[in-house]
């Protein structure tokens, strides 16, 4: 074998392209919750390999921190967090991952709430006696599809920080996603127009962004305070109020106390509807749009 041929073989073996080209080029991005994973995939497209720490069936408020979560972050190029303290537990996971590229302040740390105007920001002092109150405002903004343009803009900037050579591709992917979102938003507004002004009670205060967007009125919550189970006096007052105001639906999420919600609904003459508080299955833009579509359909049915 000529020395040149030998040299070429050695170079080929040493080159990182010894892996498959896609695997070598893909950015590894982890989101804390599946909604943000889907929106990251919508922006990242083929250039990104995305994963999420919480599954869609887990209450994102209090995720159990396991070593397997830290392993997921160890080789991540970027981390997308919800922020507003929904996923403050991710700080511990980041520390345990020993990955300096995704610590708060690093280029690979993407806080998706940065472009959001939070609702329900408490005005007075917040302490533990008030329950799991979020001092920075209600963190459940990903449930309003009309905020997806702002969220994906923040994710796009973050990914472009980590991989500036792909900025144009990320922009194009985002434009494609927004091109699908826009007609869907128009369809959802139309579907919910007949129930504008209808009243609902929620188990946990998850839905105010979506409700405000589509004109649904929230009369109360089954939880007496966020994350704290209700006492009998609170429930009696709530049921009374639901009857007086003609509340149509009690909105629950997969981890709510279903028996309690069913009892409240029955006594107040309302129906129970379970919505996808977090993306339960699938990935990418398709899953995000399908999950929102299902929520809108279930809500418009329940509020009739
Ligand atoms: Zn919450």
mmCIF file of C-alpha atoms and ligand atoms in Angstrom, residues 59-61 86 132 134 138-140 204-206 223 226-227 253, ligand 1:
data_model
loop_
_atom_site.group_PDB
_atom_site.id
_atom_site.type_symbol
_atom_site.label_atom_id
_atom_site.label_comp_id
_atom_site.label_asym_id
_atom_site.label_seq_id
_atom_site.Cartn_x
_atom_site.Cartn_y
_atom_site.Cartn_z
ATOM 1 C CA UNK A 59 -46.981 16.552 37.222
ATOM 2 C CA UNK A 60 -44.196 18.946 36.222
ATOM 3 C CA UNK A 61 -44.436 20.776 39.579
ATOM 4 C CA UNK A 86 -42.287 25.536 37.351
ATOM 5 C CA UNK A 132 -47.188 26.397 46.038
ATOM 6 C CA UNK A 134 -45.314 30.976 42.022
ATOM 7 C CA UNK A 138 -48.355 31.644 36.647
ATOM 8 C CA UNK A 139 -45.863 29.347 34.880
ATOM 9 C CA UNK A 140 -48.308 27.476 32.612
ATOM 10 C CA UNK A 204 -55.212 23.441 39.429
ATOM 11 C CA UNK A 205 -54.592 26.916 38.063
ATOM 12 C CA UNK A 206 -53.110 25.647 34.791
ATOM 13 C CA UNK A 223 -57.306 23.314 45.094
ATOM 14 C CA UNK A 226 -51.891 25.884 44.558
ATOM 15 C CA UNK A 227 -50.696 22.351 45.252
ATOM 16 C CA UNK A 253 -55.457 17.060 34.455
HETATM 17 ZN ZN1 LIG B 1 -49.033 25.335 38.674
#
